[in-house]
Amino acid sequence: MLWKLCVFVSFLSLSSQILAAPVPYTGKLSINGLNFDGSAAFTFALRDANGSVLWRNGADANSTVNVDVDRGHYVILLGGHGMNELSPLLFLNNTELYLQVRYFNADTQEWLHLQPDQRITSS
């Protein structure tokens, strides 16, 4: 009986890890019509339809992730790359989520909110 319990607990642990897998996201960054090229600091957050933040990449709104941008294009794993993990229930409990992306413009020393926020949908 104990081995059945261990198998069941292992299955639950494995299934929660599968559901909490990082989510790939690709984006484009251009400034004044020119594609950015190089490393850039970003923040990522998932919010609900009311604007409440349900997940963010780091401990607070200003915790950054350095992302390599090639000719304006970048790919990131939300919940990966040293970010906070995604909750296994985040997408199950929230039918309408939006990704908020901010970029730190080193030239102007200001944060730019890349708009509009992107609605998360399944594919």
Short mmCIF file of C-alpha atoms in Angstrom, two decimals:
data_model
loop_
_atom_site.label_atom_id
_atom_site.label_comp_id
_atom_site.label_asym_id
_atom_site.label_seq_id
_atom_site.Cartn_x
_atom_site.Cartn_y
_atom_site.Cartn_z
CA MET A 1 0.00 0.00 0.00
CA LEU A 2 2.87 2.39 0.78
CA TRP A 3 4.32 1.96 -2.72
CA LYS A 4 0.94 2.93 -4.23
CA LEU A 5 0.96 6.11 -2.17
CA CYS A 6 4.52 6.90 -3.31
CA VAL A 7 3.59 6.35 -6.96
CA PHE A 8 0.51 8.58 -6.57
CA VAL A 9 2.52 11.37 -4.91
CA SER A 10 5.20 11.08 -7.61
CA PHE A 11 2.51 11.34 -10.31
CA LEU A 12 1.03 14.47 -8.70
CA SER A 13 4.47 16.03 -8.44
CA LEU A 14 5.25 15.23 -12.08
CA SER A 15 1.90 16.49 -13.36
CA SER A 16 2.27 19.81 -11.53
CA GLN A 17 5.72 20.24 -13.08
CA ILE A 18 4.30 19.58 -16.53
CA LEU A 19 1.54 22.16 -16.08
CA ALA A 20 4.02 24.71 -14.72
CA ALA A 21 6.32 24.48 -17.74
CA PRO A 22 7.68 27.79 -19.03
CA VAL A 23 5.65 29.40 -21.81
CA PRO A 24 7.50 30.55 -24.94
CA TYR A 25 6.88 34.12 -26.06
CA THR A 26 8.30 35.93 -29.05
CA GLY A 27 8.26 39.68 -29.46
CA LYS A 28 9.59 42.51 -31.58
CA LEU A 29 11.35 45.65 -30.40
CA SER A 30 11.87 48.64 -32.64
CA ILE A 31 12.67 52.17 -31.54
CA ASN A 32 11.72 55.08 -33.80
CA GLY A 33 11.15 52.58 -36.62
CA LEU A 34 14.59 50.93 -36.26
CA ASN A 35 14.91 47.32 -35.12
CA PHE A 36 16.85 47.06 -31.87
CA ASP A 37 19.90 44.78 -31.85
CA GLY A 38 21.72 43.71 -28.69
CA SER A 39 20.96 42.85 -25.07
CA ALA A 40 18.10 44.65 -23.36
CA ALA A 41 16.47 44.71 -19.92
CA PHE A 42 12.80 43.68 -19.85
CA THR A 43 10.10 43.06 -17.28
CA PHE A 44 7.20 40.69 -17.87
CA ALA A 45 3.92 40.40 -15.97
CA LEU A 46 0.67 38.50 -16.41
CA ARG A 47 -2.42 40.37 -15.34
CA ASP A 48 -6.15 39.67 -15.40
CA ALA A 49 -8.85 41.68 -17.19
CA ASN A 50 -9.10 44.02 -14.15
CA GLY A 51 -5.39 44.85 -14.32
CA SER A 52 -4.40 42.87 -11.21
CA VAL A 53 -0.91 41.38 -11.59
CA LEU A 54 -1.07 37.62 -11.00
CA TRP A 55 2.54 36.82 -11.95
CA ARG A 56 5.70 38.77 -12.63
CA ASN A 57 9.16 37.71 -13.72
CA GLY A 58 10.86 38.74 -10.47
CA ALA A 59 10.38 39.79 -6.89
CA ASP A 60 8.93 43.20 -7.82
CA ALA A 61 7.87 45.30 -10.81
CA ASN A 62 11.46 46.48 -11.45
CA SER A 63 13.16 43.06 -11.41
CA THR A 64 14.63 42.75 -14.88
CA VAL A 65 15.46 39.96 -17.29
CA ASN A 66 18.25 40.50 -19.82
CA VAL A 67 17.13 39.37 -23.26
CA ASP A 68 19.14 39.08 -26.45
CA VAL A 69 17.39 40.90 -29.30
CA ASP A 70 18.38 40.09 -32.87
CA ARG A 71 17.23 42.52 -35.59
CA GLY A 72 14.29 43.48 -33.40
CA HIS A 73 13.18 39.93 -32.58
CA TYR A 74 13.46 38.12 -29.26
CA VAL A 75 12.27 34.84 -27.77
CA ILE A 76 11.84 34.29 -24.04
CA LEU A 77 10.45 31.52 -21.86
CA LEU A 78 8.01 33.06 -19.37
CA GLY A 79 8.68 31.26 -16.12
CA GLY A 80 12.17 30.28 -17.37
CA HIS A 81 15.43 32.22 -17.77
CA GLY A 82 15.72 32.64 -13.98
CA MET A 83 12.22 34.11 -13.65
CA ASN A 84 9.62 33.25 -11.03
CA GLU A 85 7.97 29.96 -11.91
CA LEU A 86 4.45 29.96 -13.31
CA SER A 87 1.82 28.53 -10.99
CA PRO A 88 0.35 25.26 -12.32
CA LEU A 89 -3.14 26.71 -11.79
CA LEU A 90 -2.56 30.19 -13.24
CA PHE A 91 -4.06 29.41 -16.65
CA LEU A 92 -6.71 27.05 -15.30
CA ASN A 93 -8.11 29.55 -12.80
CA ASN A 94 -7.97 32.60 -15.09
CA THR A 95 -9.69 32.51 -18.45
CA GLU A 96 -8.54 36.00 -19.48
CA LEU A 97 -4.87 36.86 -19.01
CA TYR A 98 -2.75 39.58 -20.59
CA LEU A 99 1.03 39.80 -20.93
CA GLN A 100 2.51 43.17 -20.01
CA VAL A 101 6.01 43.83 -21.37
CA ARG A 102 8.25 46.73 -20.39
CA TYR A 103 11.64 47.57 -21.87
CA PHE A 104 14.37 49.75 -20.34
CA ASN A 105 15.64 52.24 -22.90
CA ALA A 106 19.25 52.85 -21.88
CA ASP A 107 19.50 55.93 -24.13
CA THR A 108 16.71 57.80 -22.36
CA GLN A 109 17.04 56.00 -19.00
CA GLU A 110 13.30 55.30 -18.90
CA TRP A 111 10.97 52.31 -18.94
CA LEU A 112 8.77 51.91 -22.01
CA HIS A 113 5.55 49.92 -21.80
CA LEU A 114 5.30 47.95 -25.04
CA GLN A 115 1.64 48.29 -25.90
CA PRO A 116 -0.89 46.92 -26.27
CA ASP A 117 -0.72 44.18 -23.66
CA GLN A 118 -1.07 40.84 -25.41
CA ARG A 119 -3.98 38.56 -24.52
CA ILE A 120 -2.84 35.02 -23.78
CA THR A 121 -4.70 32.48 -25.89
CA SER A 122 -4.18 28.80 -26.58
CA SER A 123 -2.97 27.56 -29.91
#
